[in-house]
PDB file of C-alpha atoms and ligand atoms in Angstrom:
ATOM      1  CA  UNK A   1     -80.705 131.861 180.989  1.00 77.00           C
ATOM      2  CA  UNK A   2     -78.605 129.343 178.539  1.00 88.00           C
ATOM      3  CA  UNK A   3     -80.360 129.574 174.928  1.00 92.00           C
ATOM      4  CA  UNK A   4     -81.857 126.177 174.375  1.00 96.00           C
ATOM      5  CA  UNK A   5     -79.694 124.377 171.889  1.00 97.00           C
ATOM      6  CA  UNK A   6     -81.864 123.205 168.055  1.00 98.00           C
ATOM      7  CA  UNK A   7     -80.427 121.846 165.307  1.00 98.00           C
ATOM      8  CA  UNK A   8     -81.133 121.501 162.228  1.00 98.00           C
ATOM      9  CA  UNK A   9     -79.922 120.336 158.775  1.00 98.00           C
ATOM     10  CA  UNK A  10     -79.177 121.858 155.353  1.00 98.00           C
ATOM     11  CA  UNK A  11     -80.283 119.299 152.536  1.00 98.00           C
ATOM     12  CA  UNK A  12     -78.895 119.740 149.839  1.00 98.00           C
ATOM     13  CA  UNK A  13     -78.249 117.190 146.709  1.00 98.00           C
ATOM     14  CA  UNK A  14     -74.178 116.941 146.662  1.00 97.00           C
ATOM     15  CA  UNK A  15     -72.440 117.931 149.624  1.00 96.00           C
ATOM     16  CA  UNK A  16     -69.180 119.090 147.370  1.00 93.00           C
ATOM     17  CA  UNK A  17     -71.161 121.017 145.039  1.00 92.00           C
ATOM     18  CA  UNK A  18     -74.360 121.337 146.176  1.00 95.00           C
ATOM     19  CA  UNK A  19     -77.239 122.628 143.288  1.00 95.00           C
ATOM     20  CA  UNK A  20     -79.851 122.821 145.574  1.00 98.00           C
ATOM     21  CA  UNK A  21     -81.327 123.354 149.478  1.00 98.00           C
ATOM     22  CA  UNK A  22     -84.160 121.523 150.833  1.00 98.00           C
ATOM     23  CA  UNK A  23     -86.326 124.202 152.765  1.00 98.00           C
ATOM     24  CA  UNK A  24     -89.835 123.056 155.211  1.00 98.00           C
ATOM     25  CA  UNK A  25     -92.559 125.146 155.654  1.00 98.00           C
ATOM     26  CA  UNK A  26     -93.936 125.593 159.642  1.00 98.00           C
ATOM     27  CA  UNK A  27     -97.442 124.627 159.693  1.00 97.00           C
ATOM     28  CA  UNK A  28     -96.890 125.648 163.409  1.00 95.00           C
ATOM     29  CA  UNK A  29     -97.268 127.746 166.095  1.00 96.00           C
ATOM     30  CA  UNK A  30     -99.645 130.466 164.594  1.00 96.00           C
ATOM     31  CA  UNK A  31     -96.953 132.811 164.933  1.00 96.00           C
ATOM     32  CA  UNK A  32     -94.245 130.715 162.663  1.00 97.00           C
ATOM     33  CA  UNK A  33     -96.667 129.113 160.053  1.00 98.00           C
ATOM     34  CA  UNK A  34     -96.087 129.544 156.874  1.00 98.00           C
ATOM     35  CA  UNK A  35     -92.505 130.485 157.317  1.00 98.00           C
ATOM     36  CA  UNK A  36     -90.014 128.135 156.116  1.00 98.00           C
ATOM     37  CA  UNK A  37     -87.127 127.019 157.823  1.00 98.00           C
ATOM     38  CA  UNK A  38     -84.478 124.279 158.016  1.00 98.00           C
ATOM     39  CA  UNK A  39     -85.969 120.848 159.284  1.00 98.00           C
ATOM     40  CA  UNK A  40     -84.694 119.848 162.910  1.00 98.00           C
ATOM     41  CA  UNK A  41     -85.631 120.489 166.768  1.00 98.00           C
ATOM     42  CA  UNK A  42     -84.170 120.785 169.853  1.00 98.00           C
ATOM     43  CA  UNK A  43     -81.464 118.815 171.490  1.00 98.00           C
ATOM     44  CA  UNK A  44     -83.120 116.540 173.693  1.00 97.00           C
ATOM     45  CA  UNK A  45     -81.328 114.904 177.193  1.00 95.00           C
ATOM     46  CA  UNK A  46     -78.344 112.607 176.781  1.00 96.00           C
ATOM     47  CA  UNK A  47     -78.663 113.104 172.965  1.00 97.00           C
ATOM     48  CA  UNK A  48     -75.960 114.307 171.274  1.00 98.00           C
ATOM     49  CA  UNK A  49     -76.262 117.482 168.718  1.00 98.00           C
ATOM     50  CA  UNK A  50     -75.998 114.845 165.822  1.00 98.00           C
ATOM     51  CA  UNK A  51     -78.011 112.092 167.542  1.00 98.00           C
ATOM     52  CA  UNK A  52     -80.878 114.823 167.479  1.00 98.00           C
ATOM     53  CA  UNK A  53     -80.164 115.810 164.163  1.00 98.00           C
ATOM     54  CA  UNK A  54     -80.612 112.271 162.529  1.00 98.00           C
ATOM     55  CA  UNK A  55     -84.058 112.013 164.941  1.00 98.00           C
ATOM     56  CA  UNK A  56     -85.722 114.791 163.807  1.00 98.00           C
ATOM     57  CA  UNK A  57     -85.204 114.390 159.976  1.00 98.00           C
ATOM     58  CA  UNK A  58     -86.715 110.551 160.518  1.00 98.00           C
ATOM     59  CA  UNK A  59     -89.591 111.885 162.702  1.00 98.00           C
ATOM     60  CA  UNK A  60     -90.443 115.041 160.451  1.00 98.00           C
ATOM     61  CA  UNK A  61     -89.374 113.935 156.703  1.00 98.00           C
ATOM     62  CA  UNK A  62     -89.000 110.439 157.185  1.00 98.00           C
ATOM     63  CA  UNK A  63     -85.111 110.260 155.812  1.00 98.00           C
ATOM     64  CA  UNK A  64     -82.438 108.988 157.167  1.00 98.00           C
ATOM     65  CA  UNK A  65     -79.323 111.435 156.019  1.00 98.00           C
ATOM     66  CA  UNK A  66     -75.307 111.312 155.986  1.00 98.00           C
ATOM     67  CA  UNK A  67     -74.025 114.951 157.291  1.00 98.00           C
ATOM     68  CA  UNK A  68     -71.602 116.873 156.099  1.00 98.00           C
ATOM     69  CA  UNK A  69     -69.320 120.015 157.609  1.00 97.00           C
ATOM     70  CA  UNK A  70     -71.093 122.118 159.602  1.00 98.00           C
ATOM     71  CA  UNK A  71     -71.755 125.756 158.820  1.00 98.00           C
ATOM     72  CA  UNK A  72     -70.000 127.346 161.940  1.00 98.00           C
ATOM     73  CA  UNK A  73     -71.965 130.603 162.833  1.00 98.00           C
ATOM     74  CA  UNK A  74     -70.171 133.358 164.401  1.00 97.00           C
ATOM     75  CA  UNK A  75     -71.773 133.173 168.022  1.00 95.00           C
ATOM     76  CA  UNK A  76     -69.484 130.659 169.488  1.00 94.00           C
ATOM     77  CA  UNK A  77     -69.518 128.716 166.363  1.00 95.00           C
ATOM     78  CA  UNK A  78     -73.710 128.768 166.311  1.00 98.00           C
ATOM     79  CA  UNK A  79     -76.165 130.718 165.279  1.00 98.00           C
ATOM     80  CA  UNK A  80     -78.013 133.232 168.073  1.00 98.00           C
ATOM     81  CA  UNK A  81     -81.808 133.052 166.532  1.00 98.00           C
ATOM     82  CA  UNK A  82     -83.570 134.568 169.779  1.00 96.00           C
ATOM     83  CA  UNK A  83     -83.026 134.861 173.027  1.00 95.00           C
ATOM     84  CA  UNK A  84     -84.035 131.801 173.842  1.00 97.00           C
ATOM     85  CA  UNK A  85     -82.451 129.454 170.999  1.00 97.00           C
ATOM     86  CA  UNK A  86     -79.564 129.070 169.382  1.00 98.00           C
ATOM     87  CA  UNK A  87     -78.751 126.900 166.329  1.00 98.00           C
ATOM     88  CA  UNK A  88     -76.542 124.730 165.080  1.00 98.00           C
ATOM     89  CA  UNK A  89     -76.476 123.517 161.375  1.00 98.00           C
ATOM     90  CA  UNK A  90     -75.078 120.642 158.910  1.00 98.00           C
ATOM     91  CA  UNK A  91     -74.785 120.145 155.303  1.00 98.00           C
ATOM     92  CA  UNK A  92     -76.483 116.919 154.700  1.00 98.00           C
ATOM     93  CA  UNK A  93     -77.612 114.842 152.359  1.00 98.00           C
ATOM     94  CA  UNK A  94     -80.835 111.724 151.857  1.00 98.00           C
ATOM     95  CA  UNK A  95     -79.274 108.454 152.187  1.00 98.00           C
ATOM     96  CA  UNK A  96     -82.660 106.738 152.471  1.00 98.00           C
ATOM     97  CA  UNK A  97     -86.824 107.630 151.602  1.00 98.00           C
ATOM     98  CA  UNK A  98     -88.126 110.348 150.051  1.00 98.00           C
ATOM     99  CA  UNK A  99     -88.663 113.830 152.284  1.00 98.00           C
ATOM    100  CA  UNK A 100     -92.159 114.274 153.048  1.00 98.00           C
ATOM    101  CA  UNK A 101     -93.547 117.117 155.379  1.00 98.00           C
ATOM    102  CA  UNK A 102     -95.066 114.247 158.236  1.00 97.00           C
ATOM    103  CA  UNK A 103     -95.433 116.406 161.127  1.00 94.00           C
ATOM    104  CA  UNK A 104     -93.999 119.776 161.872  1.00 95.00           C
ATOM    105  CA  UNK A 105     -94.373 121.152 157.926  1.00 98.00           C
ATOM    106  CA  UNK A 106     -97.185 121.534 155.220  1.00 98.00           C
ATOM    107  CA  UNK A 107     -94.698 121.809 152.250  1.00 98.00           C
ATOM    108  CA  UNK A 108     -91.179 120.970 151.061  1.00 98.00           C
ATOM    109  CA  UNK A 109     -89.895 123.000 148.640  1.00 98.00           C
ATOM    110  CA  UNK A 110     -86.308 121.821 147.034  1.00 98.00           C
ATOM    111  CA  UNK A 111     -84.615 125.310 145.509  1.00 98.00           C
ATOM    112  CA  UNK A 112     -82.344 125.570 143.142  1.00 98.00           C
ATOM    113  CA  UNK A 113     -79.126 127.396 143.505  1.00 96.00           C
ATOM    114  CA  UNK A 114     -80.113 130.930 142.764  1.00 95.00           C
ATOM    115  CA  UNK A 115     -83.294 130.866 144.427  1.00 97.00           C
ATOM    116  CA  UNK A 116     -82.879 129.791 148.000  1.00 98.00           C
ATOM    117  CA  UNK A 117     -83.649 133.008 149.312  1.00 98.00           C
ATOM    118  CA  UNK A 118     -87.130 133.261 147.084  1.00 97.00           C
ATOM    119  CA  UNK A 119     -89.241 131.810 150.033  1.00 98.00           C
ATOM    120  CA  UNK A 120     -90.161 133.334 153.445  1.00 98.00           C
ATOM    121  CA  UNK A 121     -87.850 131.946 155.796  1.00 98.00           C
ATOM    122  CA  UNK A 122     -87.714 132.354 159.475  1.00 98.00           C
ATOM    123  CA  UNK A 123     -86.501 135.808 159.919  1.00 98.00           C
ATOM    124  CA  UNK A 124     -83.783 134.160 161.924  1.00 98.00           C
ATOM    125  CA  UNK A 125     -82.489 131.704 158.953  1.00 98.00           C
ATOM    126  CA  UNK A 126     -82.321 134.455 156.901  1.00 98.00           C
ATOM    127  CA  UNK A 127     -78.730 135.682 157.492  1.00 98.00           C
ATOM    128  CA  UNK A 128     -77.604 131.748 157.659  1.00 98.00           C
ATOM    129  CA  UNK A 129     -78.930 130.828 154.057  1.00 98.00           C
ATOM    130  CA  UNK A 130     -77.028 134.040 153.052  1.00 97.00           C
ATOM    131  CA  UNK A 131     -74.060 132.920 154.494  1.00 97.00           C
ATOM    132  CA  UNK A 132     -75.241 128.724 153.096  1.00 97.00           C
ATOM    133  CA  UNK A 133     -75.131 130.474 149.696  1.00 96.00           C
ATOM    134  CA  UNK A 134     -71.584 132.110 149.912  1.00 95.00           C
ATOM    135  CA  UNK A 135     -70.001 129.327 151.444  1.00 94.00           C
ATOM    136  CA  UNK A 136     -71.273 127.478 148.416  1.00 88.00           C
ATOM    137  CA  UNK A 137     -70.446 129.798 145.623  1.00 73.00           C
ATOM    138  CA  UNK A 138     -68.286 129.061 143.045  1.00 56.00           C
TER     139      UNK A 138
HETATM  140  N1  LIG B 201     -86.156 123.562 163.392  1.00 80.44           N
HETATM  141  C1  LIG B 201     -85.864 124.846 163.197  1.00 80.44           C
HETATM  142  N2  LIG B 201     -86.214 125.762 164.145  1.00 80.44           N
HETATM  143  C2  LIG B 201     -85.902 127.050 163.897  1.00 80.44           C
HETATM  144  C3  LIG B 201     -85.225 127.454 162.714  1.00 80.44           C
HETATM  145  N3  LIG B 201     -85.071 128.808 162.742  1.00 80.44           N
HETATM  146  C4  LIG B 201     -85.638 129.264 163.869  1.00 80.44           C
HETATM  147  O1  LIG B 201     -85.704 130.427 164.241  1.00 80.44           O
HETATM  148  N4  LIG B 201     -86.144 128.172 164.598  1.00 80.44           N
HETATM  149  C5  LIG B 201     -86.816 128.282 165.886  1.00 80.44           C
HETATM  150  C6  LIG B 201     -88.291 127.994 165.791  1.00 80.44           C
HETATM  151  C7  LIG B 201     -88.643 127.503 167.150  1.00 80.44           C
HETATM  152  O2  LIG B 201     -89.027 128.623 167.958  1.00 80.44           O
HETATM  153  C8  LIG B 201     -87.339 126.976 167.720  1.00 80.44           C
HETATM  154  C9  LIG B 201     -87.363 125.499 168.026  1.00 80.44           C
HETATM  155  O3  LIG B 201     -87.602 124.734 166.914  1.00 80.44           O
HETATM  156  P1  LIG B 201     -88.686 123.538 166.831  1.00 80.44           P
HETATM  157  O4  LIG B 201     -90.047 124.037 167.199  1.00 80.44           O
HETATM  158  O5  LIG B 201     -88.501 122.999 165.444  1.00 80.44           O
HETATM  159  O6  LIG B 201     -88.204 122.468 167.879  1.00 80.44           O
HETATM  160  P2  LIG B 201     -88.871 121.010 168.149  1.00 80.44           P
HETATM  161  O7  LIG B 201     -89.113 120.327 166.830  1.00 80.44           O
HETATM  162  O8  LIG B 201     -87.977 120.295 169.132  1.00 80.44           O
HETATM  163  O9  LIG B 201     -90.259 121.424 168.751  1.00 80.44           O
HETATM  164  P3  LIG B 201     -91.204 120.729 169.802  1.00 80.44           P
HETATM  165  O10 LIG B 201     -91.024 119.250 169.646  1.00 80.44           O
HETATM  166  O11 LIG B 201     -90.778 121.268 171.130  1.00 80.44           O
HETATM  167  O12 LIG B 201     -92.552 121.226 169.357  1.00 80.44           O
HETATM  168  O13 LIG B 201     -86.310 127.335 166.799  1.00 80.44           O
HETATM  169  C10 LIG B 201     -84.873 126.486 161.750  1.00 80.44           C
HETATM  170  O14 LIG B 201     -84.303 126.772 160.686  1.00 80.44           O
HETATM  171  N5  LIG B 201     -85.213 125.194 162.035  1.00 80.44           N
END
């Protein structure tokens, strides 16, 4: 079966040189809350991957956000989190509001750079905030 396609953004505060990473806590199902992930969703018909970015971030934080590069994973340029999804990610940052966790999250948390692995994330994410951090070490 094709993996269904999320995506999802990286907030951070300056796209160049980026000092910290906005992360969302689920609230659910059961067997994700309480994890913390990257805010976004799934692709839906005749969107495209960006289209659906810009969506979710108004539905679930309430922001509207400029994106930056991607961060290309290394399964065909996404990121394999189960066998049923796959992800793809951007850099982004708030244009307009204020992040608030509306409707799929309980919490925001903004790290700092240093920290961004000091929260629970999806067991997924984990590998792509390592490789978030590295491609934003200096
Ligand atoms: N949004 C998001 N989903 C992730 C991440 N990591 C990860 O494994 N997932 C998984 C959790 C879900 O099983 C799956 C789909 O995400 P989702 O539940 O946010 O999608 P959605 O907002 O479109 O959900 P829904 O409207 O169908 O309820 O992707 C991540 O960093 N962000």
């Amino acid at each position: 079966m094709t993996p269904v396609l999320v995506v999802a953004a990286a907030i951070v505060d300056d796209l160049d040189a980026p000092t910290t990473l906005l992360a969302a806590r689920r609230r659910s199902p059961v067997s994700l809350a309480g994890r913390w992930e990257f805010p976004g969703g799934k692709v839906e018909p005749g969107e495209t991957p960006e289209e659906a970015v810009h969506r979710e971030l108004r539905e679930e934080l309430g922001v509207d956000v400029r994106l930056g590069a991607e961060l290309v994973g290394p399964d065909d340029g996404a990121w394999v989190l189960t066998e049923r999804y796959t992800m793809r990610l951007w850099r982004a940052v708030v244009v307009t509001g204020t992040p608030e966790p509306l409707v799929e999250h309980d919490e925001l948390r903004t790290l700092p750079v240093g920290d961004w692995l000091s929260v629970p994330w999806l067991d997924a994410d984990v590998r792509i905030v390592g490789a978030l951090a590295r491609s934003t070490a200096r």
